[in-house]
Short mmCIF file of C-alpha atoms in Angstrom, two decimals:
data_model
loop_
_atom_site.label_atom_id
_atom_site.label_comp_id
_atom_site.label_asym_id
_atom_site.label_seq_id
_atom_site.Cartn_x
_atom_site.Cartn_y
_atom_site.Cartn_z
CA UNK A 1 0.00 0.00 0.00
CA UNK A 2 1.62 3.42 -1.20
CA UNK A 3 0.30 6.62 0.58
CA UNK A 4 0.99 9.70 -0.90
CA UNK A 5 0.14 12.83 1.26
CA UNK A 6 -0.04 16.61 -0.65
CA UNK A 7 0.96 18.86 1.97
CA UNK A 8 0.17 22.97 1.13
CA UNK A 9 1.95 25.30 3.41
CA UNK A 10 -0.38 28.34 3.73
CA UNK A 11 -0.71 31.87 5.01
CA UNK A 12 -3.99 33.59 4.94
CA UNK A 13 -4.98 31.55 1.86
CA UNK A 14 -8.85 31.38 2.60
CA UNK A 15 -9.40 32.89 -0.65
CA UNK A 16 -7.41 30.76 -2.79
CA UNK A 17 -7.40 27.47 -1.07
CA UNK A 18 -10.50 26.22 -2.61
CA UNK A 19 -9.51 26.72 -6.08
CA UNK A 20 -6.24 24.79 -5.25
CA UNK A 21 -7.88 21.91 -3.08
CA UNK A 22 -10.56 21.55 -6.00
CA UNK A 23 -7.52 21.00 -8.60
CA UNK A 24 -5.33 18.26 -6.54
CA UNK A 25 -5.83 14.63 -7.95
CA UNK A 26 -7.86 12.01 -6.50
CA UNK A 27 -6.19 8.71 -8.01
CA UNK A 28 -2.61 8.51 -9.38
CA UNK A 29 -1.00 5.39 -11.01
CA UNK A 30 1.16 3.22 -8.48
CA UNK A 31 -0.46 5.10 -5.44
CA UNK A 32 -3.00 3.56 -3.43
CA UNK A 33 -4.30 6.15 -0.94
CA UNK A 34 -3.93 9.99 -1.23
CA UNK A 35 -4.87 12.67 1.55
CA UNK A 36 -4.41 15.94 2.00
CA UNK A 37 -2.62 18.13 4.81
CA UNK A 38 -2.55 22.01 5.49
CA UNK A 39 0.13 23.96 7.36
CA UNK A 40 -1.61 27.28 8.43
CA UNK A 41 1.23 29.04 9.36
CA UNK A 42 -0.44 31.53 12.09
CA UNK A 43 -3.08 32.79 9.47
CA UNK A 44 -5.28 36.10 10.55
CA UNK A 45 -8.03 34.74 8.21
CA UNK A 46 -9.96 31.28 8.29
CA UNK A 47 -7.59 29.60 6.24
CA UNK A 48 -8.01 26.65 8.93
CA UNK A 49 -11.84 26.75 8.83
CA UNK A 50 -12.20 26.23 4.81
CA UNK A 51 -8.98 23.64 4.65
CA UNK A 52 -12.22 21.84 7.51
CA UNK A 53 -15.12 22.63 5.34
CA UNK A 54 -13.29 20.94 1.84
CA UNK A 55 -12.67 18.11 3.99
CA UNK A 56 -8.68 18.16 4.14
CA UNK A 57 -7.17 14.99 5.93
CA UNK A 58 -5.00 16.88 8.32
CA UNK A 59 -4.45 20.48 9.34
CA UNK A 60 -0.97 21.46 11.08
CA UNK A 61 -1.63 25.35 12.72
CA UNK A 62 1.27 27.70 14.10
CA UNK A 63 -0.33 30.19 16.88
CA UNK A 64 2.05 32.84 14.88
CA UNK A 65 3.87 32.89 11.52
CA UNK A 66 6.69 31.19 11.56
CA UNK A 67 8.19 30.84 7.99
CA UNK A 68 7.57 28.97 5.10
CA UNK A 69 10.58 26.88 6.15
CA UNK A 70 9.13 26.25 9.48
CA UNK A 71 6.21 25.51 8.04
CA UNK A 72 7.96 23.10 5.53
CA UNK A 73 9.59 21.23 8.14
CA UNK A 74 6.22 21.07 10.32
CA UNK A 75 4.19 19.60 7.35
CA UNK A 76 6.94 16.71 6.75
CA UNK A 77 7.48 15.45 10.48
CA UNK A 78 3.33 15.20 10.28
CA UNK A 79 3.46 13.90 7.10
CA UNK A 80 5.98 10.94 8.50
CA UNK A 81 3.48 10.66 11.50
CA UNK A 82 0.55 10.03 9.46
CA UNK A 83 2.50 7.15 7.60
CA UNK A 84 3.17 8.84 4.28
CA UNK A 85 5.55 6.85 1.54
CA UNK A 86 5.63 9.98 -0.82
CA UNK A 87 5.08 13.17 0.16
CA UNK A 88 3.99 16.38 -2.52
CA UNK A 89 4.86 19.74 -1.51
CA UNK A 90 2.98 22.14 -3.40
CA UNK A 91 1.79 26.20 -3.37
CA UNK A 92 -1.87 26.75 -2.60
CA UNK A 93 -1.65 29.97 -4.64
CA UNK A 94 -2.17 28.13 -7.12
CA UNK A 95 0.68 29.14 -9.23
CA UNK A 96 1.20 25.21 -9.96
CA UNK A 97 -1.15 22.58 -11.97
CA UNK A 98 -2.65 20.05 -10.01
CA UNK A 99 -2.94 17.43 -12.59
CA UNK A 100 1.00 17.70 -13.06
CA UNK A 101 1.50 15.72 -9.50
CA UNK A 102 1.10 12.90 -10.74
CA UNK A 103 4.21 13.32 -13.37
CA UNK A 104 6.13 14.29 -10.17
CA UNK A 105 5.20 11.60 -8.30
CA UNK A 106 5.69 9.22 -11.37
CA UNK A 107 9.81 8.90 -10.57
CA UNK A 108 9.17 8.27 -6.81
CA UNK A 109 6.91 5.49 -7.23
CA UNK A 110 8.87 3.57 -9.50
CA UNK A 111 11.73 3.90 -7.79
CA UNK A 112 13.72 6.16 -10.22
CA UNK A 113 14.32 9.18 -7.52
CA UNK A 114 13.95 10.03 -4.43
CA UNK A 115 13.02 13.36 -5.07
CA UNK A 116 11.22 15.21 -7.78
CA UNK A 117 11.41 18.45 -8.72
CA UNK A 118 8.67 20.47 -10.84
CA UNK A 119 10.57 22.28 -13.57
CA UNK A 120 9.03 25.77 -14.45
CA UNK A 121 11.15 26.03 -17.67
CA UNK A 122 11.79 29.40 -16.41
CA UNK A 123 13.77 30.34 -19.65
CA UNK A 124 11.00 30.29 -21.77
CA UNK A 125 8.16 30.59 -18.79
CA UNK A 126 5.71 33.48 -20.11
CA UNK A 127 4.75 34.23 -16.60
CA UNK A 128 8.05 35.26 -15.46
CA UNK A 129 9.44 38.40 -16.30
CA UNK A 130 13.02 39.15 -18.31
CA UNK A 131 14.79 39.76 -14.92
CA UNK A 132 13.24 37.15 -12.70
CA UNK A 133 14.15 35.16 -15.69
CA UNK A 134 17.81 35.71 -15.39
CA UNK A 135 18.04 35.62 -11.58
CA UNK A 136 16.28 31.92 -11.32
CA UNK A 137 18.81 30.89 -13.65
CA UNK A 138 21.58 32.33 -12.17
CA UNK A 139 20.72 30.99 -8.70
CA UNK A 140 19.95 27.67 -10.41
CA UNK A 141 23.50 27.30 -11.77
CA UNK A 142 24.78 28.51 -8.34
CA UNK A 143 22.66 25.57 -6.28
CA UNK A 144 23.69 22.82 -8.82
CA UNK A 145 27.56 23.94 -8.98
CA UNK A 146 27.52 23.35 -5.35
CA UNK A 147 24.91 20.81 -4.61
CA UNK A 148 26.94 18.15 -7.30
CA UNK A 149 23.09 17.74 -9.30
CA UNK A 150 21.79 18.35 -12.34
CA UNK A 151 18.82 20.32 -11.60
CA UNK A 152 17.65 23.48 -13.49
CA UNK A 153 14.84 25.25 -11.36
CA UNK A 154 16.15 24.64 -7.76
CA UNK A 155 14.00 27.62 -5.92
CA UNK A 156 10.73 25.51 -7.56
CA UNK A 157 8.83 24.36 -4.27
CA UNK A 158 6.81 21.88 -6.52
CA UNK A 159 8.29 18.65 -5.13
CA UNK A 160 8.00 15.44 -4.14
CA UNK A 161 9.66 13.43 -1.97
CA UNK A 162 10.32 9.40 -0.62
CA UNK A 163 9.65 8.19 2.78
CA UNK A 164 13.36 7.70 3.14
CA UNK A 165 14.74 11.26 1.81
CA UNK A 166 12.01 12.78 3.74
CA UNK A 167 13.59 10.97 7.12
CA UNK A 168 17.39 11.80 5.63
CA UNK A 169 16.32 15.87 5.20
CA UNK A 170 16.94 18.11 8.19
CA UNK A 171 15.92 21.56 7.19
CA UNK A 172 18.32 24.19 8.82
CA UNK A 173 17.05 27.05 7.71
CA UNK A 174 14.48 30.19 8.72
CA UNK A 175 13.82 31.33 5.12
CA UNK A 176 13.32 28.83 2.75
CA UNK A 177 13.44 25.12 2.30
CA UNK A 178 14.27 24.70 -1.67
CA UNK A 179 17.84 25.50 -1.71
CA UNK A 180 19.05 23.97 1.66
CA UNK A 181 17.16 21.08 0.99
CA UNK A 182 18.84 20.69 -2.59
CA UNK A 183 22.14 21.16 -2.03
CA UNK A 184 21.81 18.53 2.01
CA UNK A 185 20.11 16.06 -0.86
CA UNK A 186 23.28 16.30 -3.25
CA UNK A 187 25.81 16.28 -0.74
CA UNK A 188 23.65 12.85 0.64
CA UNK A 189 24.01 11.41 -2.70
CA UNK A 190 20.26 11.18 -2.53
CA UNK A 191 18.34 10.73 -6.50
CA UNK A 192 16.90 13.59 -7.75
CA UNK A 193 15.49 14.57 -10.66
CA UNK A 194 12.78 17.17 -12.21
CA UNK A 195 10.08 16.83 -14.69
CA UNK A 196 8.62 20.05 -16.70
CA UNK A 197 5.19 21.12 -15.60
CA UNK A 198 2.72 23.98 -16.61
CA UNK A 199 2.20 26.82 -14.41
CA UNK A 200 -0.25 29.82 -13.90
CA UNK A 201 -0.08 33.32 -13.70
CA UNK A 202 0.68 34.77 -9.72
CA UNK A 203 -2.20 35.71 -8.22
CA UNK A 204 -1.26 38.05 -5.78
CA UNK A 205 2.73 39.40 -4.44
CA UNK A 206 4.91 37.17 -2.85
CA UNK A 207 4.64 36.44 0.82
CA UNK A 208 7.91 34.74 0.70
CA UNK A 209 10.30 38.38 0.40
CA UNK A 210 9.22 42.15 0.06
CA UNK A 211 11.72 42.83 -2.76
CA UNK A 212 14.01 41.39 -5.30
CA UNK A 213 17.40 42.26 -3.10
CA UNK A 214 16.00 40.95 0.04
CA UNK A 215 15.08 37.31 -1.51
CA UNK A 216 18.85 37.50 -2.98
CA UNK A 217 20.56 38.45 0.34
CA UNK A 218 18.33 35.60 2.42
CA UNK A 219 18.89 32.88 -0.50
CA UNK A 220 22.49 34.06 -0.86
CA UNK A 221 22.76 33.31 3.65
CA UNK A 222 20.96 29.94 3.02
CA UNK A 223 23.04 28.69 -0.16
CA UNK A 224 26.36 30.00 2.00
CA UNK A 225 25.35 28.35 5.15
CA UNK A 226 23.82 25.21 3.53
CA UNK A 227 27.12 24.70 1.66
CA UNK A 228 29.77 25.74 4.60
CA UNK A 229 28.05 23.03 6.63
CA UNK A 230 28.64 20.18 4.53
CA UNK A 231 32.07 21.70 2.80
CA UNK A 232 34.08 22.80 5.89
CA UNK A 233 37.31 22.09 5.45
CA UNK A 234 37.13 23.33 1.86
CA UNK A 235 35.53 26.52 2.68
CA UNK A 236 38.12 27.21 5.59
CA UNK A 237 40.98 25.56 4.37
CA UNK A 238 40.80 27.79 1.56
CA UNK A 239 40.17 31.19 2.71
CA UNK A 240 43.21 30.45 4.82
CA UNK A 241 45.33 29.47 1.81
CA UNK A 242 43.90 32.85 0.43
CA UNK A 243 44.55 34.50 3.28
CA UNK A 244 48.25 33.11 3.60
CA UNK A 245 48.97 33.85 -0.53
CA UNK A 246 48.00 37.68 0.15
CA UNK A 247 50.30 37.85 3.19
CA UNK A 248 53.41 36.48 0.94
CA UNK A 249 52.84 39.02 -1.14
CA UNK A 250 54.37 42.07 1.51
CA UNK A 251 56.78 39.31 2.99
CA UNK A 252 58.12 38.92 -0.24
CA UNK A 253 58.14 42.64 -0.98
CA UNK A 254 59.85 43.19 2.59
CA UNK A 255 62.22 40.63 1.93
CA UNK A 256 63.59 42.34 -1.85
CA UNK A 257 64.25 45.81 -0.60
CA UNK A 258 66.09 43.79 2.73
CA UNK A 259 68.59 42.00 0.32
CA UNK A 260 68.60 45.26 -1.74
CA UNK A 261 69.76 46.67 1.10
CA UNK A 262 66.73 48.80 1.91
CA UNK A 263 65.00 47.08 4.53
CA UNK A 264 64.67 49.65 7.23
CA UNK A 265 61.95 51.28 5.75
CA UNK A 266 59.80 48.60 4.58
CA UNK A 267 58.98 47.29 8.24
CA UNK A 268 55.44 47.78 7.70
CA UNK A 269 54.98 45.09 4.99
CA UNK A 270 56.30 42.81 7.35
CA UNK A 271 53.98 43.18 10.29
CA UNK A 272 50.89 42.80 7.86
CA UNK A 273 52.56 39.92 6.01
CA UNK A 274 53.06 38.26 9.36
CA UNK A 275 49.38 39.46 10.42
CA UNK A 276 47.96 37.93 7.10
CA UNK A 277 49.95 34.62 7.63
CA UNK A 278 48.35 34.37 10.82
CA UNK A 279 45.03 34.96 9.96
CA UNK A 280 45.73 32.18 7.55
CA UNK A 281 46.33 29.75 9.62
CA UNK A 282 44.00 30.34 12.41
CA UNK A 283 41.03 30.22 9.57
CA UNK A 284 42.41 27.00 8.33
CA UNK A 285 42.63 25.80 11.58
CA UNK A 286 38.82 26.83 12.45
CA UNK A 287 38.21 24.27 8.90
CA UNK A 288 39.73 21.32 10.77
CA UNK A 289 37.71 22.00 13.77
CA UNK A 290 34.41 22.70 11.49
CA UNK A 291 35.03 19.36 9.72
CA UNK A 292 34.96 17.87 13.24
CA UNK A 293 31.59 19.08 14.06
CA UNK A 294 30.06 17.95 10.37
CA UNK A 295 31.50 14.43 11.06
CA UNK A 296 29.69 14.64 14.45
CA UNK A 297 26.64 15.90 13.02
CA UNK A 298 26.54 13.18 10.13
CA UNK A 299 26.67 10.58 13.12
CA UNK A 300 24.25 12.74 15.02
CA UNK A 301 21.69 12.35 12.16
CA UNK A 302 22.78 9.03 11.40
CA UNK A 303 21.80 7.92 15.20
CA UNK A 304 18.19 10.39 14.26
CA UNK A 305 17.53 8.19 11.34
CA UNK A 306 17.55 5.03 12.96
CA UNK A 307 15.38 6.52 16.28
CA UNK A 308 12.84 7.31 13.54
CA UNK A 309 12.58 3.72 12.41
CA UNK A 310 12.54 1.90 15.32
CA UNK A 311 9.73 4.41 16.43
CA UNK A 312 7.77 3.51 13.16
CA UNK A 313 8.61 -0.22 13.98
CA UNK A 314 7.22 0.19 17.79
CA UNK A 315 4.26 2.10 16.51
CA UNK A 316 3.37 -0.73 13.75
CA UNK A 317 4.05 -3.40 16.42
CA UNK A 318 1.08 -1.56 18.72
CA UNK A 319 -0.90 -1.44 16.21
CA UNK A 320 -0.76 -5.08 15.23
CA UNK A 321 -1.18 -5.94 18.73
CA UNK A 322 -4.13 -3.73 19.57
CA UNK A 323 -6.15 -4.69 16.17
CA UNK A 324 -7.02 -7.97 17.60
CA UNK A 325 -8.26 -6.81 20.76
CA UNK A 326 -10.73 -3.50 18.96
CA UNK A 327 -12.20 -6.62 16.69
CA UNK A 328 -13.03 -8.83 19.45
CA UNK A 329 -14.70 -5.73 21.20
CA UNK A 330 -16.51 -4.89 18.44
CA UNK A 331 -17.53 -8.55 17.74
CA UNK A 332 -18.99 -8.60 21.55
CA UNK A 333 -20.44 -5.68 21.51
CA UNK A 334 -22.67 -6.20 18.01
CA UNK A 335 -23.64 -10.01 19.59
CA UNK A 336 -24.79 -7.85 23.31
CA UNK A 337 -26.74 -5.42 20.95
#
């Protein structure tokens, strides 16, 4: 039996949600049960109330807004909760075709990837203007340099996701999910793939970022960090061989006009040579100790992984146990009525 649960993270969407809800499929090919889950991320309007009315499966609700990665990472531990072997994340603006999860979920279910991104063919995408255009493709070729994958549309939140990479996925994050994710997925050696799909016009601004800049500088901060953490000792090691090749350069400048014979008044290059050099190693040495504390927190999720699993096996053990016993209550019960 394959569940797949579509998961809609959602902030004052009591407008829109119907229209999105109405559009989400009902059957797809190698799935066997799908439901339907809302994260109302501290809403002001009755985003909660309608997700009740169109009869959603399950409703997640911050008290305030916490972020749409926040809410991202809320809607997957439920998701894992409720038993889910797929999971789809989609937009409930609407923004993304309904019909088209069924082409993401396609590689997870046969067992091609373990996560699917919707493609947005933003190069040619008529709903995307000239420079939007150009950024999603720059920051595309900047999240698949360093995530070691081969995806073209990495900021696309129209995704799905395995059981297992779901469990393997720690979001670190406050802004957004897409990029982090990506590049903790590469660096996992986790499958992942993307599929083109349609999409539709925005309906209202971004809730995401207030302007262009700000969603660079934030992305920028998550691509940096996401990257640092798993890439330590490169990152560190390297601005200290930086570091160190700029402070040669006023050693070495010191060291001519000494053996010219002209030394005393050249002092100066020394100290910051020497200062540079130092720096150097110092940041290097802060890459050895960062590389530490990955390798500790690759054994700290490793240790996560398998808590998660024997949880799932205690909680299908109860369950097993316990059916037998609601039967034969129910069976006495109907023969005393």
């Amino acid at each position: 039996m394959t569940k797949l649960i579509i998961q809609i993270p959602c902030l004052n969407e009591a407008e829109t949600l119907p229209a999105t809800l109405a559009k989400l499929p009902r059957q797809i090919d190698g799935v066997d049960t799908i439901e339907y889950l809302i994260i109302d991320d501290g809403s002001s309007d009755d985003t909660s109330g309608v997700a009740r009315r169109w009869g959603v499966h399950h409703i997640v609700r911050h008290r305030r807004n916490r972020g749409l990665a926040e809410a991202f990472r809320s809607g997957i531990d439920r998701c894992l909760a409720e038993g889910a072997d797929i999971i789809v994340n989609t937009d409930a603006d609407g923004q993304y075709e309904g019909a088209d999860i069924a082409k993401i979920v396609a590689p997870v279910v046969a067992g091609e990837a373990d996560i699917c991104i919707g493609d947005r063919s933003v190069a040619r995408n008529e709903h995307f203007g000239s420079g939007k255009r150009m950024l999603q493709r720059v920051g595309s070729y900047v999240v698949r340099t360093l995530s070691a994958t081969n995806i073209t549309d990495a900021v696309s939140g129209f995704r799905a996701i395995s059981r297992d990479a779901a469990q393997r996925i720690n979001i670190t994050t406050d802004f957004s999910y897409t990029t982090d994710m990506l590049i903790q997925a590469g660096r996992k050696r986790l499958a992942i793939t993307s599929v083109p799909i349609r999409t539709h016009a925005a309906t209202r601004p971004s809730r995401l970022f207030k302007s262009i800049p700000r969603f660079i500088q934030q992305t920028g901060v998550t691509i940096l960090r996401a990257y640092t953490t798993f890439n330590s000792l490169r990152v560190f090691v390297g601005l200290g061989m930086l570091a160190t090749l700029i402070g040669l350069v006023p050693i070495g400048r010191f060291l001519w006009f000494y053996f010219s014979g002209d030394g005393d008044g050249h002092v100066q290059s020394l100290v910051i040579g020497g200062a540079l050099l130092t720096v150097g190693v110092l940041v290097a040495t802060l890459g050895i100790l960062a590389d530490l504390i990955a390798t500790n927190r690759k054994l700290l999720e490793a240790n996560m992984l398998k808590l998660r699993r024997i949880e799932e096996k205690l909680i299908e053990a109860e369950a097993q146990r316990t059916a037998p016993a609601a039967l034969d209550t129910a069976e006495t019960l109907r023969k005393a009525g």
